[in-house]
Coordinates of C-alpha atoms and ligand atoms in Angstrom, one line a residue:
M1 CA 93.7 109.3 112.3
T2 CA 95.9 106.5 113.8
S3 CA 99.1 106.2 114.7
S4 CA 100.5 105.2 111.2
T5 CA 99.8 108.3 110.0
Q6 CA 103.1 109.5 112.3
Q7 CA 105.0 106.5 111.3
S8 CA 108.2 107.0 109.9
R9 CA 108.5 106.7 106.2
P10 CA 111.3 104.3 104.9
E11 CA 114.4 105.9 103.5
T12 CA 113.6 104.8 100.0
R13 CA 110.2 106.9 100.3
L14 CA 112.3 110.1 100.2
P15 CA 111.6 112.4 96.9
S16 CA 113.6 111.1 94.4
A17 CA 115.0 113.3 91.6
P18 CA 112.8 114.4 88.7
G19 CA 113.1 111.7 86.0
A20 CA 114.3 109.1 89.1
E21 CA 110.7 108.7 90.9
W22 CA 110.4 104.7 92.2
W23 CA 107.6 104.0 89.8
R24 CA 109.6 104.6 86.5
S25 CA 111.2 101.3 87.1
A26 CA 109.4 99.4 89.7
V27 CA 108.3 95.7 89.7
I28 CA 105.1 95.8 91.2
Y29 CA 103.3 92.8 92.5
Q30 CA 99.7 92.8 92.3
I31 CA 98.1 91.1 95.3
Y32 CA 94.3 90.1 94.9
P33 CA 93.8 90.0 98.6
R34 CA 90.6 87.4 98.6
S35 CA 93.0 84.6 97.1
F36 CA 96.8 85.4 98.6
A37 CA 96.6 84.1 102.1
D38 CA 93.5 83.7 104.7
A39 CA 94.9 84.2 108.5
S40 CA 91.3 84.0 109.6
G41 CA 90.3 80.8 108.2
D42 CA 87.1 81.9 106.8
G43 CA 88.3 80.6 103.4
I44 CA 88.9 84.3 101.9
G45 CA 92.2 85.9 101.9
D46 CA 92.7 88.9 104.4
L47 CA 94.9 92.0 105.4
P48 CA 97.0 89.9 108.3
G49 CA 97.3 87.2 105.5
I50 CA 99.2 89.4 103.7
T51 CA 101.2 90.6 106.5
S52 CA 102.1 87.1 107.3
K53 CA 104.0 86.9 103.9
L54 CA 105.6 89.8 103.6
D55 CA 108.9 88.2 103.9
D56 CA 108.1 86.0 100.9
L57 CA 107.7 89.0 98.8
A58 CA 110.8 90.8 99.8
E59 CA 112.3 87.4 99.4
L60 CA 111.1 87.7 95.8
G61 CA 112.6 90.9 95.1
I62 CA 109.7 92.9 94.2
D63 CA 109.6 97.2 94.8
A64 CA 105.7 97.3 95.4
I65 CA 102.6 95.5 96.0
W66 CA 99.3 96.5 94.6
L67 CA 96.1 95.7 96.5
S68 CA 93.2 95.2 94.6
P69 CA 90.1 96.5 96.6
F70 CA 89.7 95.2 100.3
M71 CA 87.5 98.3 101.4
T72 CA 84.0 97.7 102.6
S73 CA 81.9 96.0 99.9
P74 CA 78.7 93.6 99.2
Q75 CA 81.4 91.8 97.2
K76 CA 79.1 91.2 94.3
D77 CA 82.0 92.1 91.8
A78 CA 84.6 90.8 94.5
G79 CA 85.2 94.4 96.3
Y80 CA 85.1 96.2 93.0
D81 CA 81.6 97.4 94.0
V82 CA 82.8 99.8 97.2
A83 CA 80.2 100.6 99.8
D84 CA 82.6 102.6 102.0
Y85 CA 85.5 103.9 100.4
C86 CA 87.2 104.7 103.8
D87 CA 87.2 101.5 105.8
V88 CA 88.2 98.0 105.7
D89 CA 85.8 95.3 105.1
P90 CA 85.5 93.0 107.8
I91 CA 86.0 90.1 105.7
F92 CA 89.5 91.5 105.2
G93 CA 90.4 92.8 108.6
T94 CA 90.1 96.3 109.8
L95 CA 91.8 99.6 109.4
A96 CA 94.3 98.7 112.1
D97 CA 95.3 95.5 110.1
F98 CA 95.8 97.4 107.1
D99 CA 98.2 100.0 108.9
A100 CA 100.3 97.0 110.5
M101 CA 100.4 95.4 106.8
L102 CA 101.7 98.7 105.4
E103 CA 104.2 99.5 108.1
G104 CA 105.2 96.0 107.4
A105 CA 105.7 96.7 103.9
H106 CA 107.7 99.9 104.4
A107 CA 110.1 98.7 106.8
R108 CA 110.9 95.8 104.2
S109 CA 110.9 98.8 101.7
I110 CA 108.1 97.6 99.5
R111 CA 105.7 100.4 98.6
V112 CA 101.9 99.9 98.6
I113 CA 99.5 100.9 96.3
V114 CA 95.6 100.7 96.8
D115 CA 92.9 100.3 94.2
L116 CA 90.6 103.3 93.7
V117 CA 87.3 102.9 92.1
P118 CA 85.9 106.0 91.3
N119 CA 83.8 105.1 87.9
H120 CA 81.2 103.4 90.2
S121 CA 80.2 102.8 93.9
S122 CA 78.3 99.6 95.2
D123 CA 74.3 100.2 95.4
Q124 CA 74.6 100.0 99.1
H125 CA 76.9 103.1 99.4
V126 CA 75.0 105.9 101.4
W127 CA 75.1 107.8 98.1
F128 CA 73.2 105.6 96.4
Q129 CA 70.5 104.7 99.1
A130 CA 70.0 108.2 99.6
A131 CA 69.6 108.6 95.6
L132 CA 67.0 106.1 95.7
A133 CA 65.1 107.4 98.5
A134 CA 65.2 111.0 97.1
G135 CA 63.5 110.4 93.9
P136 CA 63.8 111.9 90.3
G137 CA 65.3 115.4 90.1
S138 CA 66.8 115.4 93.5
P139 CA 70.5 116.4 94.1
E140 CA 71.2 112.9 95.5
R141 CA 70.6 111.4 92.2
A142 CA 72.5 113.9 90.5
R143 CA 75.6 112.0 91.8
Y144 CA 74.7 109.2 89.7
I145 CA 73.6 108.7 85.8
F146 CA 69.7 108.4 86.6
R147 CA 67.5 108.9 83.3
D148 CA 63.9 108.7 82.5
G149 CA 63.2 105.6 80.0
L150 CA 62.2 105.8 76.5
G151 CA 58.8 104.9 75.1
E152 CA 55.2 105.7 76.0
N153 CA 55.8 104.7 79.7
G154 CA 59.7 104.6 79.9
E155 CA 59.7 101.3 79.9
L156 CA 62.5 101.2 77.6
P157 CA 66.1 101.8 78.5
P158 CA 67.8 105.3 77.7
N159 CA 69.8 103.8 75.3
N160 CA 71.0 100.8 74.0
W161 CA 74.4 100.3 76.0
E162 CA 75.5 96.8 77.0
S163 CA 76.8 96.1 80.4
V164 CA 80.6 94.7 80.1
F165 CA 79.5 92.2 82.3
G166 CA 76.7 91.0 79.7
G167 CA 73.2 92.2 79.4
P168 CA 71.6 95.9 79.3
A169 CA 73.8 98.8 81.2
W170 CA 70.3 100.3 82.8
T171 CA 68.1 99.0 85.3
R172 CA 64.8 100.2 86.3
L173 CA 63.8 101.3 89.7
V174 CA 60.8 101.4 91.7
E175 CA 60.1 104.5 92.9
P176 CA 59.7 105.1 96.6
D177 CA 55.9 105.2 96.2
G178 CA 55.9 101.9 94.4
T179 CA 55.9 103.2 90.6
Q180 CA 57.8 102.0 88.0
G181 CA 60.7 104.6 87.9
Q182 CA 63.7 106.1 86.2
W183 CA 66.7 104.1 85.2
Y184 CA 70.2 104.1 86.6
L185 CA 73.6 103.1 83.9
H186 CA 75.7 100.7 85.2
L187 CA 78.6 99.9 82.9
F188 CA 79.6 96.6 85.2
D189 CA 76.7 95.0 87.2
S190 CA 73.6 96.0 88.4
S191 CA 74.7 96.5 91.8
Q192 CA 77.5 99.1 90.6
P193 CA 75.9 102.2 89.4
D194 CA 77.8 104.6 87.4
F195 CA 79.0 108.2 89.1
D196 CA 78.1 111.6 87.9
W197 CA 81.7 112.8 87.2
T198 CA 80.3 116.5 86.0
N199 CA 78.8 116.7 89.6
E200 CA 81.3 118.4 91.6
E201 CA 79.8 116.7 94.7
V202 CA 81.4 113.4 93.2
R203 CA 84.8 115.5 92.4
E204 CA 85.2 116.6 95.9
G205 CA 84.5 113.2 97.5
F206 CA 86.9 111.5 95.4
R207 CA 89.4 114.1 96.6
G208 CA 88.8 113.4 100.2
I209 CA 88.8 109.7 99.7
L210 CA 92.4 110.0 98.1
R211 CA 93.5 112.2 100.9
F212 CA 92.3 109.6 103.5
W213 CA 94.5 107.1 102.0
L214 CA 97.6 109.3 101.3
E215 CA 97.4 110.2 104.8
R216 CA 97.2 106.6 106.0
G217 CA 100.8 106.4 104.2
V218 CA 100.0 104.9 101.1
D219 CA 102.4 105.5 98.1
G220 CA 99.7 105.8 95.1
F221 CA 96.9 104.2 93.6
R222 CA 96.0 102.0 90.9
V223 CA 92.9 103.5 89.4
D224 CA 90.0 101.3 88.0
V225 CA 88.4 101.7 84.8
A226 CA 90.4 104.9 84.5
H227 CA 89.1 105.4 80.7
G228 CA 85.4 105.2 81.8
L229 CA 84.5 108.2 83.9
V230 CA 83.0 110.7 81.7
K231 CA 80.5 109.8 78.9
A232 CA 79.9 111.5 76.1
D233 CA 77.1 114.2 76.3
G234 CA 73.4 112.8 75.1
L235 CA 74.7 109.4 76.0
P236 CA 74.5 108.4 72.3
D237 CA 73.9 104.6 71.3
Y238 CA 76.8 102.5 70.6
T239 CA 77.0 98.8 69.5
P240 CA 80.5 97.2 70.2
P241 CA 81.8 94.8 67.5
A242 CA 80.8 91.3 68.3
D243 CA 84.2 90.1 69.3
A244 CA 84.9 93.2 71.0
A245 CA 87.2 92.9 74.4
S246 CA 84.9 93.5 77.1
M247 CA 86.8 96.3 78.8
G248 CA 87.1 98.5 75.4
G249 CA 90.5 97.4 73.9
D250 CA 90.4 98.2 70.5
E251 CA 87.4 99.6 70.0
Q252 CA 87.4 103.4 68.8
N253 CA 85.0 106.2 69.3
V254 CA 83.0 104.4 72.1
P255 CA 80.9 106.9 74.2
Y256 CA 81.8 105.7 77.6
W257 CA 85.6 104.7 77.1
G258 CA 88.2 107.5 76.6
Q259 CA 86.4 110.5 76.4
P260 CA 88.5 113.5 76.8
G261 CA 87.1 114.9 80.0
V262 CA 88.4 112.5 82.0
H263 CA 92.2 114.1 81.8
E264 CA 91.2 117.4 83.7
I265 CA 90.1 115.1 86.7
Y266 CA 93.7 113.1 86.4
R267 CA 95.1 116.5 86.6
D268 CA 93.1 117.5 89.7
W269 CA 94.7 114.6 91.5
H270 CA 98.1 114.9 90.2
G271 CA 98.1 118.2 91.7
L272 CA 96.8 116.6 95.3
L273 CA 99.3 113.8 95.1
A274 CA 102.0 116.5 94.6
E275 CA 101.0 117.9 97.7
Y276 CA 102.3 114.8 99.9
D277 CA 105.7 113.7 100.0
G278 CA 107.5 110.2 98.7
D279 CA 106.7 110.6 94.9
R280 CA 103.0 109.0 95.2
A281 CA 101.3 107.6 91.8
L282 CA 98.5 107.2 90.1
A283 CA 98.2 104.2 87.4
A284 CA 95.5 103.9 84.6
E285 CA 93.5 100.9 84.2
A286 CA 92.9 102.0 80.7
W287 CA 91.6 99.9 78.2
L288 CA 92.3 101.8 75.2
P289 CA 93.0 101.1 71.2
S290 CA 97.0 102.1 71.1
P291 CA 100.1 102.9 73.2
A292 CA 99.8 106.2 71.8
K293 CA 95.9 106.6 73.1
T294 CA 97.1 105.5 76.2
A295 CA 100.1 107.7 76.7
L296 CA 97.4 110.4 76.9
W297 CA 96.8 109.3 80.6
V298 CA 100.3 109.8 81.3
R299 CA 100.9 113.2 80.3
S300 CA 103.6 114.8 82.8
D301 CA 100.4 116.6 84.8
E302 CA 98.0 113.5 84.7
M303 CA 98.7 110.0 85.8
H304 CA 102.2 108.6 86.3
Q305 CA 101.9 105.1 84.8
A306 CA 99.4 103.2 82.5
F307 CA 98.9 99.7 82.3
N308 CA 100.1 98.5 79.0
F309 CA 97.4 96.1 77.7
E310 CA 98.3 96.4 74.4
Y311 CA 101.7 94.6 75.4
L312 CA 99.6 91.9 77.4
E313 CA 97.2 91.4 74.5
T314 CA 100.1 90.7 72.2
D315 CA 100.5 87.2 71.0
W316 CA 103.6 85.1 71.2
H317 CA 104.7 86.2 68.1
A318 CA 108.5 88.0 67.4
P319 CA 107.1 90.5 64.9
K320 CA 104.2 91.7 66.9
L321 CA 106.5 91.7 70.1
R322 CA 109.1 93.8 68.6
S323 CA 106.5 96.0 67.6
V324 CA 104.7 96.6 70.5
I325 CA 107.7 97.3 72.4
A326 CA 109.1 99.4 69.7
E327 CA 105.5 101.2 69.8
S328 CA 105.2 101.5 73.6
L329 CA 108.7 103.1 74.2
A330 CA 108.3 105.5 71.8
A331 CA 104.8 106.7 72.8
Y332 CA 105.1 106.7 76.3
G333 CA 108.7 108.3 75.9
A334 CA 107.4 111.0 73.8
V335 CA 105.4 112.1 77.0
G336 CA 108.2 111.4 79.3
A337 CA 106.5 108.3 81.3
P338 CA 108.2 105.2 81.4
S339 CA 106.4 102.2 79.6
T340 CA 105.1 99.6 81.7
W341 CA 104.9 96.1 80.8
V342 CA 102.3 93.3 82.0
L343 CA 101.4 89.9 81.3
S344 CA 98.7 88.9 83.6
N345 CA 96.2 90.1 86.2
H346 CA 92.8 89.1 87.9
D347 CA 90.8 89.9 84.9
V348 CA 92.5 87.8 81.9
I349 CA 93.3 84.6 81.5
R350 CA 96.8 83.6 83.2
H351 CA 99.4 83.9 80.6
A352 CA 100.7 80.3 81.4
S353 CA 97.7 79.0 79.7
R354 CA 96.8 82.0 77.5
L355 CA 100.1 81.9 75.5
A356 CA 99.4 78.5 74.4
L357 CA 95.3 78.2 73.6
T358 CA 94.3 76.3 70.9
T359 CA 92.4 79.1 69.9
E360 CA 91.5 82.7 70.9
S361 CA 89.3 83.9 73.9
P362 CA 88.3 87.5 73.9
Q363 CA 89.6 89.6 77.3
G364 CA 86.7 88.7 79.8
N365 CA 85.1 85.8 78.3
G366 CA 87.5 83.4 80.4
I367 CA 87.6 79.8 79.6
G368 CA 85.9 76.6 81.2
P369 CA 85.6 72.7 80.4
L370 CA 83.4 73.3 77.4
S371 CA 85.2 76.5 75.9
E372 CA 86.6 76.1 72.4
A373 CA 90.1 77.4 73.7
Q374 CA 92.0 75.1 75.8
P375 CA 95.0 75.6 77.4
I376 CA 98.3 73.3 76.2
P377 CA 99.7 73.1 79.4
E378 CA 103.6 72.4 79.2
L379 CA 103.7 74.6 76.2
G380 CA 102.0 77.5 77.9
L381 CA 104.5 77.2 81.0
R382 CA 107.3 76.8 78.8
R383 CA 106.4 80.0 77.0
A384 CA 105.1 82.1 80.0
R385 CA 108.6 81.6 81.6
A386 CA 110.1 82.7 78.3
A387 CA 107.7 85.7 78.4
S388 CA 108.0 87.0 81.8
S389 CA 111.9 86.4 81.3
M390 CA 111.7 88.7 78.7
M391 CA 109.4 91.5 80.0
L392 CA 111.5 91.4 83.2
A393 CA 114.4 92.6 80.9
L394 CA 112.7 95.6 79.4
P395 CA 113.1 99.3 80.6
G396 CA 110.2 100.8 82.4
S397 CA 107.8 99.4 84.9
A398 CA 106.8 96.0 85.6
Y399 CA 103.4 94.6 87.1
L400 CA 103.2 90.7 88.4
Y401 CA 100.1 89.1 89.2
Q402 CA 100.0 86.9 92.5
G403 CA 101.0 83.3 91.5
E404 CA 102.4 83.7 88.3
E405 CA 105.9 83.4 89.5
L406 CA 104.8 79.9 90.4
G407 CA 103.8 79.3 86.8
L408 CA 100.7 79.0 87.9
P409 CA 97.4 78.2 84.9
E410 CA 94.4 79.6 84.4
V411 CA 92.0 77.1 86.0
V412 CA 89.7 75.7 83.5
E413 CA 87.8 72.7 85.5
L414 CA 86.0 74.9 88.1
P415 CA 82.6 73.7 88.9
D416 CA 79.5 75.5 87.7
D417 CA 78.3 76.0 91.1
A418 CA 81.4 77.2 92.5
R419 CA 81.8 80.1 89.8
Q420 CA 81.1 83.8 91.1
D421 CA 82.2 86.2 88.7
P422 CA 78.9 88.2 87.7
T423 CA 79.7 88.0 84.0
W424 CA 79.1 83.8 84.7
F425 CA 75.5 85.0 86.0
R426 CA 75.0 87.9 83.8
T427 CA 75.3 85.8 80.6
H428 CA 73.6 82.8 81.9
G429 CA 76.7 80.5 81.8
E430 CA 77.5 81.8 78.2
R431 CA 80.9 83.7 79.4
Y432 CA 83.0 81.7 82.2
G433 CA 84.3 84.8 83.1
R434 CA 87.6 85.4 85.4
D435 CA 87.4 82.9 88.4
G436 CA 89.6 80.9 86.9
C437 CA 92.9 83.3 87.2
R438 CA 91.5 84.0 90.7
V439 CA 91.7 80.8 92.4
P440 CA 93.9 81.0 95.9
I441 CA 97.3 80.4 95.7
P442 CA 99.5 77.2 97.0
W443 CA 102.3 78.4 99.6
T444 CA 102.5 74.6 100.5
A445 CA 102.7 71.1 98.9
D446 CA 100.7 69.5 101.9
G447 CA 97.7 71.0 103.8
S448 CA 94.3 71.0 102.6
S449 CA 94.3 74.6 101.1
Y450 CA 98.1 74.1 100.2
G451 CA 98.8 76.7 102.9
F452 CA 96.2 79.2 102.1
S453 CA 93.9 79.3 104.8
A454 CA 94.4 78.5 108.5
S455 CA 91.4 76.6 108.5
G456 CA 91.7 74.8 105.3
A457 CA 89.1 76.7 103.4
S458 CA 89.1 78.1 100.2
W459 CA 86.4 80.3 98.4
L460 CA 87.4 78.3 95.2
P461 CA 88.3 75.0 94.8
Q462 CA 91.9 74.6 94.5
P463 CA 93.3 72.1 91.6
P464 CA 95.4 68.8 92.8
R465 CA 98.3 70.1 90.6
W466 CA 98.7 73.1 93.0
A467 CA 100.5 70.6 95.1
E468 CA 103.6 70.1 92.5
L469 CA 103.3 74.3 91.8
A470 CA 103.3 75.3 95.8
R471 CA 106.3 78.3 97.1
D472 CA 107.8 75.5 99.3
A473 CA 108.2 73.2 96.5
Q474 CA 109.8 75.4 94.4
R475 CA 111.7 77.2 97.0
G476 CA 114.6 75.0 96.8
Q477 CA 114.4 73.8 93.1
S478 CA 117.0 76.2 91.0
D479 CA 115.1 75.0 87.6
S480 CA 111.7 75.9 89.2
T481 CA 109.5 79.3 88.0
L482 CA 109.9 80.8 91.4
S483 CA 113.8 80.5 91.3
L484 CA 113.5 81.9 87.6
Y485 CA 111.7 84.8 88.8
R486 CA 113.8 85.4 91.6
R487 CA 116.9 85.4 89.6
A488 CA 115.3 87.6 87.3
L489 CA 114.3 90.1 89.9
A490 CA 118.0 90.4 91.0
E491 CA 119.6 90.5 88.0
R492 CA 117.0 93.2 86.9
R493 CA 118.1 95.1 90.2
T494 CA 122.0 94.5 89.7
H495 CA 122.0 95.5 86.2
A496 CA 119.4 98.6 86.8
L497 CA 117.7 97.3 83.8
G498 CA 114.2 99.2 84.7
T499 CA 116.2 102.2 84.4
G500 CA 118.1 101.4 81.1
S501 CA 117.4 101.5 77.6
L502 CA 116.6 99.2 74.6
E503 CA 118.9 98.6 71.9
W504 CA 117.8 96.1 69.3
I505 CA 119.6 93.5 67.9
D506 CA 118.4 92.5 64.3
E507 CA 121.1 89.7 63.3
Y508 CA 119.1 86.7 64.8
G509 CA 115.9 86.9 62.3
D510 CA 112.1 87.3 62.2
D511 CA 111.4 84.7 64.9
V512 CA 113.6 86.2 67.6
V513 CA 113.2 89.4 69.8
A514 CA 116.8 90.3 70.6
F515 CA 117.8 93.6 72.4
R516 CA 120.7 95.0 74.4
N517 CA 119.8 96.8 78.0
G518 CA 122.9 98.4 79.0
A519 CA 125.5 95.2 79.8
V520 CA 122.8 92.6 79.5
T521 CA 121.7 91.2 76.0
V522 CA 118.4 89.6 76.1
I523 CA 117.6 86.6 73.4
A524 CA 114.0 85.5 73.0
N525 CA 113.4 82.7 70.8
V526 CA 109.6 82.9 70.0
G527 CA 110.4 80.5 66.7
S528 CA 111.6 76.7 66.5
T529 CA 115.1 76.9 65.0
P530 CA 117.6 76.7 67.8
L531 CA 120.1 79.7 68.3
E532 CA 123.7 79.7 69.0
L533 CA 124.7 81.8 71.8
P534 CA 127.7 84.4 71.0
T535 CA 130.9 83.1 72.2
D536 CA 132.1 83.9 75.4
A537 CA 129.0 85.2 76.7
T538 CA 128.1 84.4 80.2
V539 CA 124.4 83.5 80.9
L540 CA 122.6 85.1 83.7
L541 CA 119.5 83.1 83.4
T542 CA 117.6 80.9 80.8
S543 CA 113.7 80.4 81.0
S544 CA 114.4 76.6 79.7
P545 CA 117.6 74.9 79.8
L546 CA 120.1 75.4 76.9
E547 CA 119.9 72.4 74.4
D548 CA 123.6 71.2 73.2
G549 CA 124.7 75.1 74.2
A550 CA 121.7 76.5 72.0
V551 CA 118.9 78.2 72.6
G552 CA 115.9 76.2 72.0
S553 CA 112.3 77.1 70.9
D554 CA 110.2 79.3 73.2
T555 CA 113.3 79.9 75.6
T556 CA 114.7 83.6 76.5
V557 CA 118.5 84.1 77.8
W558 CA 120.0 87.0 79.5
L559 CA 123.8 87.2 78.8
V560 CA 126.6 89.2 79.5
G561 CA 129.7 89.9 77.4
G562 CA 130.5 87.6 74.5
A563 CA 131.3 88.2 70.8
Ligands
NOJ601 C1 88.1 96.8 86.5 C2 88.6 95.5 87.3 O1 89.9 95.2 87.2 C3 87.7 94.4 87.3 O2 87.9 93.3 88.2 C4 86.1 95.2 87.8 O3 85.4 94.0 87.9 C5 85.9 96.2 87.0 N1 87.0 97.6 86.6 C6 85.0 96.7 87.5 O4 85.5 97.7 88.5

């Protein structure tokens, strides 16, 4: 073990009274390591890059960071294809770099959550390589989902499941003796074979992985595809509706999503985390049909948080927003969990573009130059600022995705030959995928990679408008998106909004989302009629300037006082 295991824990990591744990109200900032900051100069972000920017994160005012995978990986799915769960991929640095980053974050009272990918490994994982070598019926194959094919010579896949990234969810092997062999299941890319979670060896293996990172000092895990680990008995055929979101979302009774068997796994992990001090937490990435369904993942003996994708997927429409907020608070509250709130991540179109698209684009499809759906940039940014201001006033925990505090839009115009998402390749360019939200972020208005990389290189090309959106260009401007986020996070802390409660205000009509959270009144004008402010109110923040003292369209204000 390295010295980090002995490092002193910041006082903020002392156990909290039940009900006051940090994760109930934290603002958690997602770092997508490849695209955050590149210290080595190879054009791909890395752990030393993150360490070098911790002061900027502290200045922003977040409580925790979540790091997308940085473990050893051939990077076929940008690190969500893990070959060694207990080491750092050389492109991101070393375990010592991780320890330094963790120590630096803790020194600034920033907690650190790492990504855990338990549904599948990389095909380069030693277990999968052993399974290939060992042949049908072996204990090595039993850690994954291998099946004989259908048809006279096993030439047909064992069922009709489609991969989330397009194409079949099964790949046929050539056996060690050179003959056509069994098929293995991969809900994602063919380089990401699914584990068989009925196998105790898999369960024990992951307990070891959890312990490895807990002992290094992490504060918790974001659990990838937490709705997918268990598959229905017999692997029955299933055809999703044509417009289904790629990760599930609205679909009911899918044999590979949301199977009841997953819950005992999370109960097991809950107990394991509880052996460690400091309120370590599990956050479920589970795309499920409703807050009530997702709430099952955060019952008091399972995970601590679940991403509220229902909220993320809600249109900029006041009645729908009021309803998803009310439904979320009720559903999570019923099981004693906080609601979370999220608008962007590395899998969806950035909300500064998504909230003003000319037409819908299902999650996972992305947008590109030839898409029917195109963003309306100014409207998108205005709505994004209003939406983020509303989200950060809600009680519970909020997730931010790197770059949203700069108002970054989706990058639509990436050249085809720059794209790297497996979705793009597996659908032969029919779906653009997620590269547009993963473009390395701008730190400085000058410099060939806008301060992202020491050498000026960037693994995805950055657009010219990154200059005006760069952090240093926004830092001194009181009306910049960065300043808005900083103000919102500071006022959220001052007024303890994360641990507060919501009381609806109905008097503003259908096109408005208005509520009180403690002393703060929040009015989001989602419609087009300007709204007069209550008399004598003090404005804490406004997402766009007031218009003759009134709240214009697509604008959120926070107020205190006033009649
Ligand atoms: C969800 C992750 O967020 C996504 O980026 C990844 O491609 C899939 N899970 C597969 O691990």
